[in-house]
JSON list of C-alpha atoms in Angstrom, two decimals:
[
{"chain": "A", "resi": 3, "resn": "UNK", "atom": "CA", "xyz": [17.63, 5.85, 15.90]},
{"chain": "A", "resi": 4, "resn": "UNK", "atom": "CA", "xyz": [16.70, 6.69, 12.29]},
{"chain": "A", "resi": 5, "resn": "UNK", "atom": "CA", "xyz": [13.44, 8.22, 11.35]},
{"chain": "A", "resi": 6, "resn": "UNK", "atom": "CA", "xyz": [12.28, 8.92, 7.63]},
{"chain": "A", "resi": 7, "resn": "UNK", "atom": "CA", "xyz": [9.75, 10.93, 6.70]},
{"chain": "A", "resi": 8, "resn": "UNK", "atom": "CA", "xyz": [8.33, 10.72, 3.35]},
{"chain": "A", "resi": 9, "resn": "UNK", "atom": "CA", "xyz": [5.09, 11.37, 1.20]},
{"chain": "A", "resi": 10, "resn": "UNK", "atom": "CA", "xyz": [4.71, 15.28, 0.89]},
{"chain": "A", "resi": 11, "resn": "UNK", "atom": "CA", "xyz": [3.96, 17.17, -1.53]},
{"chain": "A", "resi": 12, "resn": "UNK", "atom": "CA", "xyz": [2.07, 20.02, -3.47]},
{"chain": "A", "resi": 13, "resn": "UNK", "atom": "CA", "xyz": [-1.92, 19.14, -3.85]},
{"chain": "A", "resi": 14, "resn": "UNK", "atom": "CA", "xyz": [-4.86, 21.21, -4.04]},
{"chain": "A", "resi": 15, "resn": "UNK", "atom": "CA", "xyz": [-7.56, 22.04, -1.23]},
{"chain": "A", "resi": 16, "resn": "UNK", "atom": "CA", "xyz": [-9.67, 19.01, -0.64]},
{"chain": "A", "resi": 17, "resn": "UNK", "atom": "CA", "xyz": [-6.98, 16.75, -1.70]},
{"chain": "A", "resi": 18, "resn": "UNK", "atom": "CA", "xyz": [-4.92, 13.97, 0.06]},
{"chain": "A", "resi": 19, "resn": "UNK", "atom": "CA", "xyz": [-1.49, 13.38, 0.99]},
{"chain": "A", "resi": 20, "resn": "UNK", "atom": "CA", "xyz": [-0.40, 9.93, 3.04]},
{"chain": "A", "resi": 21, "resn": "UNK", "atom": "CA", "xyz": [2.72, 10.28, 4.84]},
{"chain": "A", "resi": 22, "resn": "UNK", "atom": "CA", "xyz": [4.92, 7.88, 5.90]},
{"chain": "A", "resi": 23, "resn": "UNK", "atom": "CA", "xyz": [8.06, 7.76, 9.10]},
{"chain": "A", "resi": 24, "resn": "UNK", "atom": "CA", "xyz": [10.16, 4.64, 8.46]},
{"chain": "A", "resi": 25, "resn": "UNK", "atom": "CA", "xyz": [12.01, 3.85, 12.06]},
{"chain": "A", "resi": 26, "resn": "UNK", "atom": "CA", "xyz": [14.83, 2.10, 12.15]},
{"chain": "A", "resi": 27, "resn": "UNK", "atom": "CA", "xyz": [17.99, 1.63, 15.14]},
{"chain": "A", "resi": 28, "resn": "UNK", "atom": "CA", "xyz": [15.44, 1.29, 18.27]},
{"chain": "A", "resi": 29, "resn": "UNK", "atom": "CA", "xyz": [12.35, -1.79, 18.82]},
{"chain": "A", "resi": 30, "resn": "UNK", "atom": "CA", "xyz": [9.95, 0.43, 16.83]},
{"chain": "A", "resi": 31, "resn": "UNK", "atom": "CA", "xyz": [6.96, -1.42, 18.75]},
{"chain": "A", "resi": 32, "resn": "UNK", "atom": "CA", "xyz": [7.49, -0.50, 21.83]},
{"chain": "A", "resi": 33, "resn": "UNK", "atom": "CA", "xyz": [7.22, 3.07, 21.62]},
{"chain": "A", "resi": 34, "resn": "UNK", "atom": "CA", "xyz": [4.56, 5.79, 20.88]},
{"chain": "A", "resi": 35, "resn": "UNK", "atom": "CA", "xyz": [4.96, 7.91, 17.72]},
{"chain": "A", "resi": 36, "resn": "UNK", "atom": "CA", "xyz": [3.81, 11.23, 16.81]},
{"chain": "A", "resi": 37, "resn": "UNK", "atom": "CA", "xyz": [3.43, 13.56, 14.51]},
{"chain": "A", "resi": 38, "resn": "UNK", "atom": "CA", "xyz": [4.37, 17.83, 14.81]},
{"chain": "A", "resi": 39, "resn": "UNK", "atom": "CA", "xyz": [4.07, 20.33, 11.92]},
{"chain": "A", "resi": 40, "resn": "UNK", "atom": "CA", "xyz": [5.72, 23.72, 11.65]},
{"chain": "A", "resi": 41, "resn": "UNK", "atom": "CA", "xyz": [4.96, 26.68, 9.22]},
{"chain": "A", "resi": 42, "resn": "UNK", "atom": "CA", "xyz": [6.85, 29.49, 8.51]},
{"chain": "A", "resi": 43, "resn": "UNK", "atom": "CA", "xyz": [7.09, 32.07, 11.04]},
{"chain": "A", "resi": 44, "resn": "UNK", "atom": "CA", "xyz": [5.09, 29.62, 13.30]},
{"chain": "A", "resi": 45, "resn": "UNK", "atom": "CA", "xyz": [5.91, 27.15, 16.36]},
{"chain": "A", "resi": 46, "resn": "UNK", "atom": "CA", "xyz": [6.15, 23.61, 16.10]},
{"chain": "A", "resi": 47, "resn": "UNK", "atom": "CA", "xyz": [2.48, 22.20, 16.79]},
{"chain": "A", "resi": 48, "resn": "UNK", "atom": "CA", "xyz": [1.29, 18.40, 17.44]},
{"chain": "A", "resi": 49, "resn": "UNK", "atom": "CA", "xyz": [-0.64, 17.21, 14.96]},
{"chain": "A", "resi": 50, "resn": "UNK", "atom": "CA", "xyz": [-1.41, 13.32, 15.73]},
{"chain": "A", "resi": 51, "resn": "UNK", "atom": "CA", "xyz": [0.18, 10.73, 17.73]},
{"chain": "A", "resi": 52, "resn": "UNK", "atom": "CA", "xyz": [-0.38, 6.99, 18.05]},
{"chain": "A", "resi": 53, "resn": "UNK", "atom": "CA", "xyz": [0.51, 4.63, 21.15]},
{"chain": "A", "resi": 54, "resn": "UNK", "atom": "CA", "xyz": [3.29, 1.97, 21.12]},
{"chain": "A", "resi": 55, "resn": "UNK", "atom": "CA", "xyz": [0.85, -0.56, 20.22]},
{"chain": "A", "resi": 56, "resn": "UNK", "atom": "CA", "xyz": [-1.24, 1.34, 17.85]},
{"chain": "A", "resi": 57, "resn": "UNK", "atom": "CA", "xyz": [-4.54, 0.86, 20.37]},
{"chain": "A", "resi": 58, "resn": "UNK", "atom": "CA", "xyz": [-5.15, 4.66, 21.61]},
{"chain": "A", "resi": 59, "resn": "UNK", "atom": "CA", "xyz": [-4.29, 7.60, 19.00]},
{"chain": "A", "resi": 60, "resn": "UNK", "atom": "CA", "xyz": [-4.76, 11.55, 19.45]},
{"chain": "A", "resi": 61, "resn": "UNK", "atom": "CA", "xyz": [-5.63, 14.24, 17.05]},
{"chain": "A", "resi": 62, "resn": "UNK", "atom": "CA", "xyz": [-5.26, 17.77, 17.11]},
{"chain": "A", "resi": 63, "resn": "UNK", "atom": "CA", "xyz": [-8.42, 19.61, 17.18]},
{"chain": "A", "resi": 64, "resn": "UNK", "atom": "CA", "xyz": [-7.60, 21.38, 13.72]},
{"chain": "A", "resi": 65, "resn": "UNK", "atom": "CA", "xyz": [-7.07, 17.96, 11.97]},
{"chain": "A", "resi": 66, "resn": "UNK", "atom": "CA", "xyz": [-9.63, 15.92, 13.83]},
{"chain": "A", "resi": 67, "resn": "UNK", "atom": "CA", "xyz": [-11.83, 13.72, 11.46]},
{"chain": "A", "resi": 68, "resn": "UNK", "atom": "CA", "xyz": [-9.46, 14.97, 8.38]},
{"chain": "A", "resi": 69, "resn": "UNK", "atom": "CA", "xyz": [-6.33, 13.03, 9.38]},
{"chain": "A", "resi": 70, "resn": "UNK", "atom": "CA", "xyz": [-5.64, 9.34, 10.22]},
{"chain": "A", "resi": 71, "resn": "UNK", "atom": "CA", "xyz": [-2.80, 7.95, 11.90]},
{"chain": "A", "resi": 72, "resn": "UNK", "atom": "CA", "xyz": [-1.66, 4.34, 12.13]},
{"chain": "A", "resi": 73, "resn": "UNK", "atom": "CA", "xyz": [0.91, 1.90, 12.87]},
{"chain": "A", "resi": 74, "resn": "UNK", "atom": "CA", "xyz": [2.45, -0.94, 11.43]},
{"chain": "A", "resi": 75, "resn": "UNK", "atom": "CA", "xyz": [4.69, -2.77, 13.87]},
{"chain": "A", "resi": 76, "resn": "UNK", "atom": "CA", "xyz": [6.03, -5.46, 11.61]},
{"chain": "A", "resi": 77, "resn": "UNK", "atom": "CA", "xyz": [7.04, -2.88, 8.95]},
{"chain": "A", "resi": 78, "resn": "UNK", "atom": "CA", "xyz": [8.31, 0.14, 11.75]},
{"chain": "A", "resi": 79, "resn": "UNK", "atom": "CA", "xyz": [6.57, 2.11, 10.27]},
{"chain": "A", "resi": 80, "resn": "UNK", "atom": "CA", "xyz": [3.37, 4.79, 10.94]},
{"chain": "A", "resi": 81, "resn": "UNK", "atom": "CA", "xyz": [1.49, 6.43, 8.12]},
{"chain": "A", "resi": 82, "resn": "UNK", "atom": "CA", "xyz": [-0.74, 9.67, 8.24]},
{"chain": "A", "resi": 83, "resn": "UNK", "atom": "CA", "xyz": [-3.53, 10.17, 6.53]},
{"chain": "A", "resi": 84, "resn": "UNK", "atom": "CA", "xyz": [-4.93, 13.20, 5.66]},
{"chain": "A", "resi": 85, "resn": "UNK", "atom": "CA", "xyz": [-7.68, 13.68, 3.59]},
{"chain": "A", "resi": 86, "resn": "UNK", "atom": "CA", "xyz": [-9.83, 17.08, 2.83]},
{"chain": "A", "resi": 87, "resn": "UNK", "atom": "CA", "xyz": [-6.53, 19.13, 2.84]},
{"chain": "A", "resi": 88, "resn": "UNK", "atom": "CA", "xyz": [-6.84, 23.14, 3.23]},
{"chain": "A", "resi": 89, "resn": "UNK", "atom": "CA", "xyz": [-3.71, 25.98, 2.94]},
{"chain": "A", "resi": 90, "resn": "UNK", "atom": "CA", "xyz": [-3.96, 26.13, 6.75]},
{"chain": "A", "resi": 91, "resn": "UNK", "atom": "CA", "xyz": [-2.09, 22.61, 6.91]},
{"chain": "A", "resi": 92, "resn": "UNK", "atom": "CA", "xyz": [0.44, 23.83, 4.61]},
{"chain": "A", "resi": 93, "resn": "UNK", "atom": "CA", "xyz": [3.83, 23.09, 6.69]},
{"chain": "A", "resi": 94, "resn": "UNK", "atom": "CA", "xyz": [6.49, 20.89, 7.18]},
{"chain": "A", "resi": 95, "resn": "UNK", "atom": "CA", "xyz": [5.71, 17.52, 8.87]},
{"chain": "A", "resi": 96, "resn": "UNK", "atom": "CA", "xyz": [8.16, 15.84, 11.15]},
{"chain": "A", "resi": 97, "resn": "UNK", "atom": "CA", "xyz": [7.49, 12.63, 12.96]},
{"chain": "A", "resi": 98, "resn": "UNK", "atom": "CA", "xyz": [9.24, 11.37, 16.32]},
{"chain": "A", "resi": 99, "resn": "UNK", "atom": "CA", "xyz": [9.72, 9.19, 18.81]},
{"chain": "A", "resi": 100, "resn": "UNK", "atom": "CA", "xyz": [7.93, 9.37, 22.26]},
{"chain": "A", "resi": 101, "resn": "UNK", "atom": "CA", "xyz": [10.73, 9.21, 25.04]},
{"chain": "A", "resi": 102, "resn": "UNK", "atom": "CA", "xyz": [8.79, 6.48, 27.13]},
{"chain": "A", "resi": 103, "resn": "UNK", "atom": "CA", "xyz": [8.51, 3.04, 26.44]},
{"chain": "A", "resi": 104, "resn": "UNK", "atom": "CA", "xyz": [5.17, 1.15, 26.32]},
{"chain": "A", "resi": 105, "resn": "UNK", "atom": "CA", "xyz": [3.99, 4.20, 27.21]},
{"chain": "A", "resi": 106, "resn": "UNK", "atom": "CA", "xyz": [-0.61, 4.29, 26.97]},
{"chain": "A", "resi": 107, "resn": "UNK", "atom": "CA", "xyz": [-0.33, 7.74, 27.49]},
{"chain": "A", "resi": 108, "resn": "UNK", "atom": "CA", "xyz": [-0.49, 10.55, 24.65]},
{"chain": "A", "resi": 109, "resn": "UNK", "atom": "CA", "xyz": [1.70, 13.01, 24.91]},
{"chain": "A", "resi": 110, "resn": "UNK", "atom": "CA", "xyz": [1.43, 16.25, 22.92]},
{"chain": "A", "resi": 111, "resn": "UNK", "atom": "CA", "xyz": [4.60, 17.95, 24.28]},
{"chain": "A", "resi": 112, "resn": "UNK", "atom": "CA", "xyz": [7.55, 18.23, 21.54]},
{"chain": "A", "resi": 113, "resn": "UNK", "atom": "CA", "xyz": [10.33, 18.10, 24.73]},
{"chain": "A", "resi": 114, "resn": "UNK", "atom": "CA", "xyz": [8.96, 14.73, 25.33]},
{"chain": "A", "resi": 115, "resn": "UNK", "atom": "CA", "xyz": [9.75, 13.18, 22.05]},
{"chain": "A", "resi": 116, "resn": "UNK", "atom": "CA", "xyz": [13.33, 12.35, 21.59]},
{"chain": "A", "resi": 117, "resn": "UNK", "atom": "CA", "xyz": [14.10, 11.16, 18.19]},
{"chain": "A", "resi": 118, "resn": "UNK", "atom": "CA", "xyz": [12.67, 13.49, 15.09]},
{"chain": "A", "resi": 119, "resn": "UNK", "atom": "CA", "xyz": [12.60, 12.80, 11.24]},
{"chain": "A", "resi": 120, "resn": "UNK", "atom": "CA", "xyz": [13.99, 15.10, 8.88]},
{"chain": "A", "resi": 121, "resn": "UNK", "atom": "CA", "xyz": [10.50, 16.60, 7.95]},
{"chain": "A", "resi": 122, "resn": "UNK", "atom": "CA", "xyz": [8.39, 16.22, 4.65]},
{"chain": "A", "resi": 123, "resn": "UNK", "atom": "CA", "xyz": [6.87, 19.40, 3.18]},
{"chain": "A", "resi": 124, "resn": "UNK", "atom": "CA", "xyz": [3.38, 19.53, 2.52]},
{"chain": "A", "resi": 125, "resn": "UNK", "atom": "CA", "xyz": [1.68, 22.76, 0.31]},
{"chain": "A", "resi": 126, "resn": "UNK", "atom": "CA", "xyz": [-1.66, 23.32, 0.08]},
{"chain": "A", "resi": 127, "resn": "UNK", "atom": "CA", "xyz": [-2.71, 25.36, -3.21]},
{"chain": "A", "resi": 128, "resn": "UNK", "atom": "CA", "xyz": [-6.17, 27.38, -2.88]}
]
């Protein structure tokens, strides 16, 4: 299983990024996705994650109403959205694989994803 992450980048506070995991080596549509973010000299955190079939997604609280997340299954591929950006989500953004298959449940636990991207970096000016 191949995951690419792409779409980071520098932008100012209040700006907007849309990031992109292309999935590739595993039937992309039956499995939930998520999204995880670490900054320096910080642990990994969950950020957003979307079920296999794109019905039911999950926000952290610290993005909630900022960020989008969404699936499309014919393309294996999931996009974030974030919109109204501030320093604080300044990090680098990794997307993975959840473990389970057709799978309705959200997990927000990092040991129960099994296949990550290689991370995008996203900076936040003030």
């Amino acid at each position: 299983v191949q995951l690419q992450a792409s779409g980071g980048g520098l932008v100012q506070a209040g700006g907007s990024l849309r990031l992109s995991c292309a999935a590739s080596g595993r039937t992309f549509s039956t499995y939930g996705m998520g999204w995880f973010r670490q900054a320096p000299g910080n642990e990994r955190e969950f950020v957003a994650a979307i079920n296999w079939s794109g019905a039911r997604t999950s926000y952290a609280d610290s993005v909630k109403g900022r960020f989008t997340l969404s699936r499309d299954n014919t393309k294996n591929t999931v996009s974030l959205q974030m919109k109204s950006l501030k320093p604080e989500d300044t990090a680098l953004y990794y997307c993975a694989t959840d473990e389970a298959p057709f799978s309705d449940v959200i997990t927000y636990r990092d040991d129960e994803y099994d296949y990550w991207g290689q991370g995008t970096q996203v900076t936040v000016s003030s």
